[in-house]
Backbone as JSON Lines, residues from 0, in Angstrom:
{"i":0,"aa":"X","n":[81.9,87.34,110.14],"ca":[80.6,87.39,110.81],"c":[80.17,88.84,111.09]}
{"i":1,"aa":"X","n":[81.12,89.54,111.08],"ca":[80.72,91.08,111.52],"c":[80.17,91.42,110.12]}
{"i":2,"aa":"X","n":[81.05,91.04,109.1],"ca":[80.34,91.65,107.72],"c":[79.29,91.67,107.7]}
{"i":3,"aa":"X","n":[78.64,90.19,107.81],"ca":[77.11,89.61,107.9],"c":[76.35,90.32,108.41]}
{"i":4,"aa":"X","n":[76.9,90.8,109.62],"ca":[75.6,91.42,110.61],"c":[75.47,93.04,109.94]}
{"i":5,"aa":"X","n":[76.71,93.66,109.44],"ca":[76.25,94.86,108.98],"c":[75.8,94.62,107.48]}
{"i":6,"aa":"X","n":[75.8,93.39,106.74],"ca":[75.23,93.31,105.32],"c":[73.95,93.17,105.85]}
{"i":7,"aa":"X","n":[73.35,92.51,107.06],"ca":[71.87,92.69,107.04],"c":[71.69,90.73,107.13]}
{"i":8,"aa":"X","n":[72.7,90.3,106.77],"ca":[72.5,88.9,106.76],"c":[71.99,88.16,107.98]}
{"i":9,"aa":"X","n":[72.43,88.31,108.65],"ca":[72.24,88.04,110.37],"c":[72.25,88.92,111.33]}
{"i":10,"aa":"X","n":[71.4,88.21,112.65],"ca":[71.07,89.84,113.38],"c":[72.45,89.99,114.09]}
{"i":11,"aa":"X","n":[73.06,88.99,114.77],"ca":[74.01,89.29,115.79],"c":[75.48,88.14,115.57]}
{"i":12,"aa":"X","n":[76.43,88.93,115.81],"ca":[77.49,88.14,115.63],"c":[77.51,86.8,116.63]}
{"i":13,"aa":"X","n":[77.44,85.43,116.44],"ca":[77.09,84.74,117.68],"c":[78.78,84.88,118.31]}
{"i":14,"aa":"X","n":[79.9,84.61,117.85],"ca":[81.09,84.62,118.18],"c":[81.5,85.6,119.13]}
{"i":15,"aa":"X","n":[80.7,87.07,119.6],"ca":[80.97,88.4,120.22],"c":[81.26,87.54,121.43]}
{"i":16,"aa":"X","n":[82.16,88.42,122.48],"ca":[82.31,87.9,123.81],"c":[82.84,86.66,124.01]}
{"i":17,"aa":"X","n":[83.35,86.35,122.79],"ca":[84.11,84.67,123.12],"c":[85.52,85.24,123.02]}
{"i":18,"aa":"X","n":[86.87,84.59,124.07],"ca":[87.81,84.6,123.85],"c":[88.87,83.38,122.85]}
{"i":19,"aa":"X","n":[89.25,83.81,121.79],"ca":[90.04,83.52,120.82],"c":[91.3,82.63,121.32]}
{"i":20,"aa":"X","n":[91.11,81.46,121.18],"ca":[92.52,80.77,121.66],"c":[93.81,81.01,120.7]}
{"i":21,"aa":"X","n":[94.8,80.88,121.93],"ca":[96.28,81.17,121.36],"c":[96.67,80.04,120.5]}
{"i":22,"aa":"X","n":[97.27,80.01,119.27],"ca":[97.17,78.81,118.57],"c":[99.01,78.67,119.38]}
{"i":23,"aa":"X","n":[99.24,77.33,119.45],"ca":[100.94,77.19,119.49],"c":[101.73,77.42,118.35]}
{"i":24,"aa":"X","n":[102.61,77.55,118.61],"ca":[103.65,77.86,116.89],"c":[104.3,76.49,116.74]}
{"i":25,"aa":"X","n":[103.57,76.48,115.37],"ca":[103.59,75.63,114.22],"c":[105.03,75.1,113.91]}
{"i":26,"aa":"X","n":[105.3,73.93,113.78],"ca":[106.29,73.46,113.87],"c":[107.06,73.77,112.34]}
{"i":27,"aa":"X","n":[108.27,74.26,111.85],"ca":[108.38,74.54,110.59],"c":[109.66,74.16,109.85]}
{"i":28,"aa":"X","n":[109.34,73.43,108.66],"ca":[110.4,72.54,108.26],"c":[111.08,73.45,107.25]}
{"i":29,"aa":"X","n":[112.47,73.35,107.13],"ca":[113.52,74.32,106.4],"c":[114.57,72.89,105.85]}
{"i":30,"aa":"X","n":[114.57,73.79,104.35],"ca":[115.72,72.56,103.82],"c":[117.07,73.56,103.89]}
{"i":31,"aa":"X","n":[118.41,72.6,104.38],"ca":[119.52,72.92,104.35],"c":[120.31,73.43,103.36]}
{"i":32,"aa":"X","n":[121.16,73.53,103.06],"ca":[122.2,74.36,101.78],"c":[122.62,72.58,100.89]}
{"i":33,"aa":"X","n":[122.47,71.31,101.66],"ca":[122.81,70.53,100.97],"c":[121.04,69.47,100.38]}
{"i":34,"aa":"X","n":[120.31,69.9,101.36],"ca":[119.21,69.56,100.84],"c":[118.08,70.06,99.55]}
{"i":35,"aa":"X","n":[118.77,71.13,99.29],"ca":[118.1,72.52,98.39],"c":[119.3,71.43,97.16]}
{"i":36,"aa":"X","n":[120.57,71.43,97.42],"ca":[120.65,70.53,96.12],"c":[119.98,69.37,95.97]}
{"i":37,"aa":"X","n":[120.0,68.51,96.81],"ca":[119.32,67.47,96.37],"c":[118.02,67.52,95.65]}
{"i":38,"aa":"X","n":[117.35,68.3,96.13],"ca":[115.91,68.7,95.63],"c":[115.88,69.37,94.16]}
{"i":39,"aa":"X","n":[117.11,70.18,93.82],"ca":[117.3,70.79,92.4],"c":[117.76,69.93,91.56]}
{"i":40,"aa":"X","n":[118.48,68.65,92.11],"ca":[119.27,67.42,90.87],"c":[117.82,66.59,90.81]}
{"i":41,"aa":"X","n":[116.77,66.72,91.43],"ca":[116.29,65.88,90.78],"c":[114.58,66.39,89.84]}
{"i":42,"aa":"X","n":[115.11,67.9,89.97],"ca":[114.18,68.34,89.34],"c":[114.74,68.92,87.51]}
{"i":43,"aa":"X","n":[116.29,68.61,87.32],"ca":[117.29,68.39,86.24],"c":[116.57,68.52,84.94]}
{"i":44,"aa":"X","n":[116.14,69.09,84.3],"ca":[115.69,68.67,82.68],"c":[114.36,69.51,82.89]}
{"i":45,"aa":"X","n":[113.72,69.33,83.94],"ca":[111.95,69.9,83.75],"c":[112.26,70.85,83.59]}
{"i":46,"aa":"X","n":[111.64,71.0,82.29],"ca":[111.2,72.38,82.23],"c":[110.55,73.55,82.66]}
{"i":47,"aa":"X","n":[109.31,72.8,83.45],"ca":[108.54,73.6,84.04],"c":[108.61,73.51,85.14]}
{"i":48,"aa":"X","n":[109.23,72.97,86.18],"ca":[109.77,72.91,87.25],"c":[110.94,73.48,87.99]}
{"i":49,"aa":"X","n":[111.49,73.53,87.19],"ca":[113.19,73.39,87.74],"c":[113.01,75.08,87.78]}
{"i":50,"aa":"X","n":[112.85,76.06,86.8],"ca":[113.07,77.02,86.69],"c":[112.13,77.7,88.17]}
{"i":51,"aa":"X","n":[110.72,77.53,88.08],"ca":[110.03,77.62,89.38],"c":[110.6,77.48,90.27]}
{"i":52,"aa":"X","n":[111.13,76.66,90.91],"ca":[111.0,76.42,91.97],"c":[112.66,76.53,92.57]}
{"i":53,"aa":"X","n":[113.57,76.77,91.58],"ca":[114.48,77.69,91.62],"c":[114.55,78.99,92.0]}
{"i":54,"aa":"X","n":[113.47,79.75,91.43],"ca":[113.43,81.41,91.69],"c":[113.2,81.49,92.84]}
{"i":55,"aa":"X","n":[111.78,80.65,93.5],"ca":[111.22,80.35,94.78],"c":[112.07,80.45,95.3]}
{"i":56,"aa":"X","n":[113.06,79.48,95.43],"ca":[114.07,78.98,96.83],"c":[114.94,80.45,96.46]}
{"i":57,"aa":"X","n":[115.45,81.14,95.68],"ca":[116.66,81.95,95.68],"c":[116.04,83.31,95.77]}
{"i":58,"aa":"X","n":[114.39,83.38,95.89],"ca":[114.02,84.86,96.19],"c":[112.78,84.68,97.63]}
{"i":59,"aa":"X","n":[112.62,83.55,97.99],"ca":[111.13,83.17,99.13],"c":[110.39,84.39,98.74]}
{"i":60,"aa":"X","n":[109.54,84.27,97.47],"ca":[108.23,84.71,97.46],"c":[107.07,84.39,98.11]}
{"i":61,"aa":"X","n":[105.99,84.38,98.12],"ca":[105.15,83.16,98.46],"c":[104.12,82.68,97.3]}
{"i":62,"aa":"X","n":[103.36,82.1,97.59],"ca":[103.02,81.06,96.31],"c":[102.58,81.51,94.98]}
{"i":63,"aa":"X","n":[101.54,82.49,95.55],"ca":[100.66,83.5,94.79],"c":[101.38,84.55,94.05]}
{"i":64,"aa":"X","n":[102.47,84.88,94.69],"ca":[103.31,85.9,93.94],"c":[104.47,85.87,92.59]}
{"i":65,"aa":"X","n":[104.81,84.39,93.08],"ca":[105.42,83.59,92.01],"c":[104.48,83.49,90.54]}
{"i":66,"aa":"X","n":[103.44,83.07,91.16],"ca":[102.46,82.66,90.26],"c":[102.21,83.75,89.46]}
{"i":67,"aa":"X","n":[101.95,84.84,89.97],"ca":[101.59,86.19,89.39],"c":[102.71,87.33,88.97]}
{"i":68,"aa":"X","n":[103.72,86.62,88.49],"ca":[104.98,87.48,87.73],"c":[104.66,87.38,86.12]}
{"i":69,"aa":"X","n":[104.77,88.92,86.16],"ca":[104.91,89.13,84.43],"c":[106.22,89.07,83.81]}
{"i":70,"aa":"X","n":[106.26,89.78,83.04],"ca":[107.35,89.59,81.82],"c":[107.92,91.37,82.59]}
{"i":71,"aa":"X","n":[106.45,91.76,82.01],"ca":[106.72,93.4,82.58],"c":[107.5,93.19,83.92]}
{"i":72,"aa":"X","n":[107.14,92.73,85.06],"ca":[107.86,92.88,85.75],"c":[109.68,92.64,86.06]}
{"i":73,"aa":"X","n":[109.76,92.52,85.25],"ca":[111.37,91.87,84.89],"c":[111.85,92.75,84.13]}
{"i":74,"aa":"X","n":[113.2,93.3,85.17],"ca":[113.9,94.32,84.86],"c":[115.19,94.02,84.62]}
{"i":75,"aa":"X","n":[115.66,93.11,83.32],"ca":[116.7,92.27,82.49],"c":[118.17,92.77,83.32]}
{"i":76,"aa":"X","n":[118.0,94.31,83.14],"ca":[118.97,95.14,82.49],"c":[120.02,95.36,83.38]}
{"i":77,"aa":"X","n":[118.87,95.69,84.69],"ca":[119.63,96.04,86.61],"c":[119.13,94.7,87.26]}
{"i":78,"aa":"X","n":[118.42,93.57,86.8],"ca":[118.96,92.35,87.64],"c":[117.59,92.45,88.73]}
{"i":79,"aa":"X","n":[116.43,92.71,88.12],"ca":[115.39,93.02,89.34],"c":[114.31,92.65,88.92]}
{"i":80,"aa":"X","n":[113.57,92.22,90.03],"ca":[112.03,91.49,89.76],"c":[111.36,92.24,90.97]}
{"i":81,"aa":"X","n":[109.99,92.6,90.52],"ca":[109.09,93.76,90.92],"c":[108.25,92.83,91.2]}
{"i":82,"aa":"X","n":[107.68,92.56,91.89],"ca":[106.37,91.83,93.24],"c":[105.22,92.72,93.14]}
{"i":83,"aa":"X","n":[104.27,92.43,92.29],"ca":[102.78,93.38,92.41],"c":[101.92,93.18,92.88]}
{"i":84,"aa":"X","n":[101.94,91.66,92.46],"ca":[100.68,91.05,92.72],"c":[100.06,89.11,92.86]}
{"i":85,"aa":"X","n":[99.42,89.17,93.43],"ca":[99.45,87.38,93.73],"c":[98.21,87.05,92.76]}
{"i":86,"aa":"X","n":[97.98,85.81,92.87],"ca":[97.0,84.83,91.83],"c":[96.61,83.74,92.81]}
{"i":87,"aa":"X","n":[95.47,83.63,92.62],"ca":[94.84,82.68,92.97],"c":[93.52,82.44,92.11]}
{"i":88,"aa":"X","n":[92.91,81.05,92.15],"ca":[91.94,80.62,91.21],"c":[90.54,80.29,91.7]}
{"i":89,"aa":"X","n":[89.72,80.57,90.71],"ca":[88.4,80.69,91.51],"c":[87.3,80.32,90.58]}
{"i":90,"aa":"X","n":[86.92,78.79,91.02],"ca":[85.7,78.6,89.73],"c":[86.63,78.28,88.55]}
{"i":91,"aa":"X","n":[88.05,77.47,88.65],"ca":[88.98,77.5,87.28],"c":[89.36,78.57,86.81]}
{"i":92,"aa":"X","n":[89.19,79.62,87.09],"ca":[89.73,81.34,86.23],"c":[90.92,81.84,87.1]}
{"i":93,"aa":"X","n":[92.08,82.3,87.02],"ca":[92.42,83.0,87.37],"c":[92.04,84.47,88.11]}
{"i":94,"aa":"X","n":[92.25,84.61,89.34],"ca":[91.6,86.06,89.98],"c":[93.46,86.59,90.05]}
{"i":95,"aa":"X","n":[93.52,87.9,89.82],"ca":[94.49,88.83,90.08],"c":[94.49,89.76,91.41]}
{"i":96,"aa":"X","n":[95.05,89.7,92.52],"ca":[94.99,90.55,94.08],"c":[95.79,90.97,93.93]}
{"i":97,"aa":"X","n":[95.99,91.54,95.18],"ca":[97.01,92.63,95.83],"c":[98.05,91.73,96.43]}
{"i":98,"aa":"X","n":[99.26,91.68,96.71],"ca":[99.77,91.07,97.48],"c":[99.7,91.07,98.9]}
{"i":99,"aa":"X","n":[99.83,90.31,100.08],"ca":[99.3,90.11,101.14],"c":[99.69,91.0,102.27]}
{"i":100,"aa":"X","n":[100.65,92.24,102.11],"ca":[101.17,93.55,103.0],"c":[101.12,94.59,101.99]}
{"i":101,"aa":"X","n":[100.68,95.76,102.23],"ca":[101.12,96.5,101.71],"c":[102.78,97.11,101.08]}
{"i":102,"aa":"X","n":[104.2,96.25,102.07],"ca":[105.04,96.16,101.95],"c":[105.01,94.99,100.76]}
{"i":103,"aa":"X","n":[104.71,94.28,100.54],"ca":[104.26,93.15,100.12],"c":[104.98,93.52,98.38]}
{"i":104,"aa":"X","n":[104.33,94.78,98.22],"ca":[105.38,95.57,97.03],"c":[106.31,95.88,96.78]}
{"i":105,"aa":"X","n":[106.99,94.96,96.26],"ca":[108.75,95.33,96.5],"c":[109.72,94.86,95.46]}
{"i":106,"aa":"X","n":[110.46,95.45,95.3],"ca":[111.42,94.76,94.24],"c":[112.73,94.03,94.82]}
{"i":107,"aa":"X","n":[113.1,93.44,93.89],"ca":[114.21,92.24,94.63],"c":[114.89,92.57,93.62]}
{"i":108,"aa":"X","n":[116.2,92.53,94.74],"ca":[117.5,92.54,93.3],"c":[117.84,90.55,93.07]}
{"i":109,"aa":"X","n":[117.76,90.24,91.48],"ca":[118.15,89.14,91.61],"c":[119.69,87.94,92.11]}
{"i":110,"aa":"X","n":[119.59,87.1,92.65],"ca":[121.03,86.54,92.52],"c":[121.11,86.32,90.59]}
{"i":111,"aa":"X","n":[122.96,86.64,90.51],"ca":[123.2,86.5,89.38],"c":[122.33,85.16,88.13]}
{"i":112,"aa":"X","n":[122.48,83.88,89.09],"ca":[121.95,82.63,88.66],"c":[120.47,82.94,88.18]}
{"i":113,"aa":"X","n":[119.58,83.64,88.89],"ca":[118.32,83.93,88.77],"c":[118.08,84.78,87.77]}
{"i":114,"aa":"X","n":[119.01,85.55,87.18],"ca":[118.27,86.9,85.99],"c":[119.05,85.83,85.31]}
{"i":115,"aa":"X","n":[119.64,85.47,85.43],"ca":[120.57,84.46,84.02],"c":[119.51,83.66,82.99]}
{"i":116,"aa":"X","n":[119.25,82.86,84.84],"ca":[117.66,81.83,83.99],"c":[116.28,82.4,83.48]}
{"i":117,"aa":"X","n":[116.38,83.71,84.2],"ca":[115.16,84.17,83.81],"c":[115.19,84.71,82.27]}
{"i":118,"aa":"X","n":[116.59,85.4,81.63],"ca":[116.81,86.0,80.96],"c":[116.45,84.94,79.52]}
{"i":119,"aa":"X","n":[116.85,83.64,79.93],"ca":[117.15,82.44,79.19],"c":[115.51,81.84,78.94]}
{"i":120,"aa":"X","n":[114.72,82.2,79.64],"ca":[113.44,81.36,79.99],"c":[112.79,82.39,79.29]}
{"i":121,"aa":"X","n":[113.03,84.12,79.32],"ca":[112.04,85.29,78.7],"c":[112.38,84.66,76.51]}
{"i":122,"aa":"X","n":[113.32,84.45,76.34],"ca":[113.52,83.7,74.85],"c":[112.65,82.86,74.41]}
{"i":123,"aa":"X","n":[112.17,82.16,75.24],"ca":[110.93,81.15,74.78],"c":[110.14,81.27,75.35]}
{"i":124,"aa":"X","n":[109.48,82.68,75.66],"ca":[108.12,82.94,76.16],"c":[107.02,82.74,75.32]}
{"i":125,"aa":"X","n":[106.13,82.79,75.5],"ca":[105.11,82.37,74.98],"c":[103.72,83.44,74.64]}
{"i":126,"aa":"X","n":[103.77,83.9,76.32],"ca":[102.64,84.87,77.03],"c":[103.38,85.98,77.93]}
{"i":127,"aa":"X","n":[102.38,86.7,78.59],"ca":[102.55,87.46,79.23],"c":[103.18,87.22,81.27]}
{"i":128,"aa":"X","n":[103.2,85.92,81.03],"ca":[103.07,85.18,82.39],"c":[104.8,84.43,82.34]}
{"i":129,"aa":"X","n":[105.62,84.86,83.32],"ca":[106.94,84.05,83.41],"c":[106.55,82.85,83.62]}
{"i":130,"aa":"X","n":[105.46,82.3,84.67],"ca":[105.82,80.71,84.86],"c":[104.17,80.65,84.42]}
{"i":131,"aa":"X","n":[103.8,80.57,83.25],"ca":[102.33,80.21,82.45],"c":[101.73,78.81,83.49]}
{"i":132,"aa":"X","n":[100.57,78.36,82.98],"ca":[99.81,77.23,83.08],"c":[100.59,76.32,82.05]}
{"i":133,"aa":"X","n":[101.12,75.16,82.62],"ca":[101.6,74.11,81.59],"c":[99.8,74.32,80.97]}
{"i":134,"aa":"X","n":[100.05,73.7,79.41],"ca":[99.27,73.08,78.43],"c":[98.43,74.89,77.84]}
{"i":135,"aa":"X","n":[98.2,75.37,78.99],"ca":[97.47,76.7,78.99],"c":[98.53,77.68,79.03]}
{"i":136,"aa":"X","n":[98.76,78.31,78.48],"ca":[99.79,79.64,78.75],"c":[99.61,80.74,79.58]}
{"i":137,"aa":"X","n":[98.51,80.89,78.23],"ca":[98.07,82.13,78.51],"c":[97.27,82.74,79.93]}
{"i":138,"aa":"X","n":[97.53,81.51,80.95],"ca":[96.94,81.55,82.65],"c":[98.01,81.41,83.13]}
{"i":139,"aa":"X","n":[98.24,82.06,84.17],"ca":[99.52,82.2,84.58],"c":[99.12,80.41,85.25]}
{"i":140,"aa":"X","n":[100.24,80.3,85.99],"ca":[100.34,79.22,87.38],"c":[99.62,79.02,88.27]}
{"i":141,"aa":"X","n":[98.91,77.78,88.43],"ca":[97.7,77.84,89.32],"c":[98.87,77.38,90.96]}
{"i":142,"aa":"X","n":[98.55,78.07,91.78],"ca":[99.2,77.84,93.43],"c":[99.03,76.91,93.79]}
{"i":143,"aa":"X","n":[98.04,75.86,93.63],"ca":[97.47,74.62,94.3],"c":[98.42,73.89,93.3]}
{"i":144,"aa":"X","n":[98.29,73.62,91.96],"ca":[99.28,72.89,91.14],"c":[100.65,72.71,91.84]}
{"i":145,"aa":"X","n":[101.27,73.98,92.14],"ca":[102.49,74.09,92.68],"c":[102.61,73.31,94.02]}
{"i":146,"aa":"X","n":[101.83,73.5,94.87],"ca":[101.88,73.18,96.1],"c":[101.76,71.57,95.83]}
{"i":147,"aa":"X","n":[100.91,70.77,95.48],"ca":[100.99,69.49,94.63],"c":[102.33,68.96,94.11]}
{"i":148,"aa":"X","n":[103.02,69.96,93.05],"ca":[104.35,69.03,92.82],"c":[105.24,69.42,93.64]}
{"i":149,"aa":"X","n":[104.82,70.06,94.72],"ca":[106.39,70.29,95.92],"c":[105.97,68.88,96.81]}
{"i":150,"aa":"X","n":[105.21,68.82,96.89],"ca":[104.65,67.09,97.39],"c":[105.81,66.28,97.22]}
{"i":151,"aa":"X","n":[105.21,65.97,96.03],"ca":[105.54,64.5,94.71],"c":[107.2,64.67,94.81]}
{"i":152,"aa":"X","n":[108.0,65.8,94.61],"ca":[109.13,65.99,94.39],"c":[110.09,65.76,95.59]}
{"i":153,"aa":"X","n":[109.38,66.35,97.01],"ca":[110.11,65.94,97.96],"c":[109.98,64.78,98.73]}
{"i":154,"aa":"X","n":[108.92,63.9,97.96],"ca":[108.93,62.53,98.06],"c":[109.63,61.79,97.49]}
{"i":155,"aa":"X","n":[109.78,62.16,95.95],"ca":[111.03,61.51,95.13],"c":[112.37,61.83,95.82]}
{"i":156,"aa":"X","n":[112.43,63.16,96.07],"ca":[113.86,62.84,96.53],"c":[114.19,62.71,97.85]}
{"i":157,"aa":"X","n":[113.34,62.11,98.69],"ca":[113.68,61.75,99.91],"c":[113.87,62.62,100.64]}
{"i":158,"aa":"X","n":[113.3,64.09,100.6],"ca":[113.41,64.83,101.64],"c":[112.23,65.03,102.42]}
{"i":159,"aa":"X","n":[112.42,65.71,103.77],"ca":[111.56,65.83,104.87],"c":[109.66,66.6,103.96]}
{"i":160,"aa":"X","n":[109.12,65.87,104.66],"ca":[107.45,67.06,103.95],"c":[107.23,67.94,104.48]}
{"i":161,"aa":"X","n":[106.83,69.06,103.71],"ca":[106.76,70.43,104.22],"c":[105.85,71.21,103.39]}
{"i":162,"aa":"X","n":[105.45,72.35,104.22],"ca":[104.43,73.23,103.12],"c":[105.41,74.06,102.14]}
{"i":163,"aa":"X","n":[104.79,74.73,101.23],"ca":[105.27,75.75,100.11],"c":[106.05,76.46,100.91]}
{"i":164,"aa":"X","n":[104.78,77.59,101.79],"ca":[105.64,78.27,102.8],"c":[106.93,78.4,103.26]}
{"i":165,"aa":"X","n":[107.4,77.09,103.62],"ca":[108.37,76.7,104.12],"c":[109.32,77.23,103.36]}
{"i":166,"aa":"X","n":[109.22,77.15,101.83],"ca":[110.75,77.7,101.21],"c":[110.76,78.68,101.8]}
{"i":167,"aa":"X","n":[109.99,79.28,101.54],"ca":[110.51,81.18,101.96],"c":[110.47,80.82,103.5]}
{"i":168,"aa":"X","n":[110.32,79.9,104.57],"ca":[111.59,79.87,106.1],"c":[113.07,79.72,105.44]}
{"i":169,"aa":"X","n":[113.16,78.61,104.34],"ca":[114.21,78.44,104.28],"c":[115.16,79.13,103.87]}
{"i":170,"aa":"X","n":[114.53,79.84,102.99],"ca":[115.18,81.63,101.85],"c":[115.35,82.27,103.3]}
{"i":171,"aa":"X","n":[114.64,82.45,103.97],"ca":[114.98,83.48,104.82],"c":[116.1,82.84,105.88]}
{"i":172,"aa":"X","n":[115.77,82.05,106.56],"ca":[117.12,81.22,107.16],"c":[117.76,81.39,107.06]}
{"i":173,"aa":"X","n":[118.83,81.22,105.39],"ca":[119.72,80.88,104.74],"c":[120.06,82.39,104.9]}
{"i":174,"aa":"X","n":[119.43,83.63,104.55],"ca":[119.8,84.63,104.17],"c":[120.82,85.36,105.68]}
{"i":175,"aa":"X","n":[119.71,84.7,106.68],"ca":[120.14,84.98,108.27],"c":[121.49,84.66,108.65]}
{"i":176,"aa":"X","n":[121.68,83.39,108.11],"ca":[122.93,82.72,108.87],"c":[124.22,83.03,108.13]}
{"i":177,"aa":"X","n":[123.71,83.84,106.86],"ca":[125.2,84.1,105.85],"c":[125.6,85.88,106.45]}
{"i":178,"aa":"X","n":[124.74,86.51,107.0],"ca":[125.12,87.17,107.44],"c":[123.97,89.11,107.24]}
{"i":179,"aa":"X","n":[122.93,87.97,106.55],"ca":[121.94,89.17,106.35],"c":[121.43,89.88,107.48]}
{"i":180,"aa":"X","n":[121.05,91.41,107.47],"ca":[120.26,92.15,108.77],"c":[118.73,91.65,108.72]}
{"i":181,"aa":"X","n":[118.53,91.61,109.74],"ca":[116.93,91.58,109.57],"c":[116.38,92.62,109.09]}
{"i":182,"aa":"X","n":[116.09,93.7,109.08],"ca":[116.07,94.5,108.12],"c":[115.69,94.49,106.55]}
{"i":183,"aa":"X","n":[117.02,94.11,106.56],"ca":[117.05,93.34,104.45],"c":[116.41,92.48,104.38]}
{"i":184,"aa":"X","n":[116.14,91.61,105.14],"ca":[115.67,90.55,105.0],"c":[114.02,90.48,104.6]}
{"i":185,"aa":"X","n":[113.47,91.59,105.64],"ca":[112.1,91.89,106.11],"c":[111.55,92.62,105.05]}
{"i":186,"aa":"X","n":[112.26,94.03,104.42],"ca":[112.25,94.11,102.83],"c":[112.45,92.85,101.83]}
{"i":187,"aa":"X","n":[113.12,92.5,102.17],"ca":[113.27,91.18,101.05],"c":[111.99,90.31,100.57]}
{"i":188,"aa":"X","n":[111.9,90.14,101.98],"ca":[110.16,89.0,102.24],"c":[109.11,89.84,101.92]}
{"i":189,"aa":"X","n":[109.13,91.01,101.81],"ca":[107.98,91.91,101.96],"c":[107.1,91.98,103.56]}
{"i":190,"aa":"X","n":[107.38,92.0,104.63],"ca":[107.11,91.56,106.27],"c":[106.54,93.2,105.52]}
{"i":191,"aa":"X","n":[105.24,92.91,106.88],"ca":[105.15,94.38,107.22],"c":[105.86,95.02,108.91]}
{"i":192,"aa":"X","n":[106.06,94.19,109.57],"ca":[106.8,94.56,110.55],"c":[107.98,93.57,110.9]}
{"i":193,"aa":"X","n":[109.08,93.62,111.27],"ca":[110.43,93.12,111.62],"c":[110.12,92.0,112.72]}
{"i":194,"aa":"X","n":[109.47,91.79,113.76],"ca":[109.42,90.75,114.83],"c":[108.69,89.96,113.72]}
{"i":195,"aa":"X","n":[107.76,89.51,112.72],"ca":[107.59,88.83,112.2],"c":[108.69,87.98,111.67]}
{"i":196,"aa":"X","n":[109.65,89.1,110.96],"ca":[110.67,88.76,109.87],"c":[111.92,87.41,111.38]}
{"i":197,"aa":"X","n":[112.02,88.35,112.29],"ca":[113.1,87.45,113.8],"c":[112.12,86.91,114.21]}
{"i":198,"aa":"X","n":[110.55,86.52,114.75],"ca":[109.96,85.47,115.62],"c":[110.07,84.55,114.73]}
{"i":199,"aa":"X","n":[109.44,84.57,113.32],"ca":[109.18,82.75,112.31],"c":[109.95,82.53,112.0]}
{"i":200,"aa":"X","n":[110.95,83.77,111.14],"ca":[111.34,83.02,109.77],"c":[112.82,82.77,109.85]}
{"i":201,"aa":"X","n":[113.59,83.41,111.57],"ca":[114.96,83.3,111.56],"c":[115.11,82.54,113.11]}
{"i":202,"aa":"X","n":[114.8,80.78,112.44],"ca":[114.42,80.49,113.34],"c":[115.3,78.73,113.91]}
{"i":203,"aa":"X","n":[116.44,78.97,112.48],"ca":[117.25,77.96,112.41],"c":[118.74,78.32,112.46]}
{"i":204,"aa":"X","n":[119.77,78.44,113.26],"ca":[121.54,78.41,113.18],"c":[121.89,77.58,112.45]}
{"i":205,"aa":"X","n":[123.3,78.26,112.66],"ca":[124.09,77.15,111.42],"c":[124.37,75.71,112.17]}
């Protein structure tokens, strides 16, 4: 609304002088070390699944960023994936952003399992996009698609419903209770400040 009033659109912000309610914190669902299998046996064979939503859980990107991994960004050799940039869709097209912190830019060293599959998945690439548009390639991953089969999947396998988001509580969780600093962690996630990384996301014990 402020834009508005200095684009000329409207004379006055009507919202000025109102106080902003405190929202409560959001209740937030995390899958366990035995629930993360269950959820991977029954995603077994997909192709276009399994590998997704694998990297997800073993790096908590967030949706857009997943979506928006190149080839370029994959560094085979030292085991590392470079975070540039997110995707989201607009009017059916792909739009290319910034990621959502300026920290937000970061490279991750992979778990072994993760450059393995990735290494295995860059062999039958197609495009320029690690996790393409099924049917479409050459578009990377639409975020809403994704968010859709994390639905369907944790309905099939009988686990609790939860947003996308949530993996990356649970990536981060997991990372907490094995013995990670917050710190690493907060680099890890790309946080731009640390009480973010300890108020949400380290928010479950063993």
């Amino acid at each position: 609304l402020d834009g508005a009033v200095r684009e000329g659109l409207i004379p006055v912000n009507p919202t000025e002088g109102t106080t902003i309610p405190k929202l409560g914190r959001q209740e937030k669902t995390v899958l366990l070390q035995s629930q993360i299998e269950t959820f991977l046996k029954h995603l077994e064979g997909d192709e276009v699944w399994y590998d997704f939503f694998y990297t997800d859980l073993m790096t908590g990107m967030r949706r857009g960023e997943i979506c928006g991994l190149k080839w370029s960004d994959f560094d085979a050799e030292h085991g590392k994936l470079h975070v540039l940039r997110t995707i989201r869709y607009q009017h059916g097209q792909p739009v290319i952003g910034k990621t959502k912190t300026s920290e937000g830019n970061r490279v991750i060293l992979l778990p072994r399992s993760v450059c393995h599959l990735l290494c295995e998945r860059q062999k039958k690439a197609l495009t320029e996009w690690i996790f393409p548009k099924p049917y479409y390639p050459e578009h990377p991953m639409i975020p809403e698609a994704a968010y859709t089969q994390l639905k369907k999947l944790l309905k099939k396998a009988g686990l609790p419903d939860m947003r996308f988001h949530d993996i990356r509580h649970s990536t981060a969780s997991i990372l907490y209770d094995t013995g990670w600093e917050l710190k690493d962690i907060q680099e890890w996630l790309g946080h731009s400040d640390i009480e973010t990384t300890g108020n949400i996301y380290t928010h479950i014990s063993k």
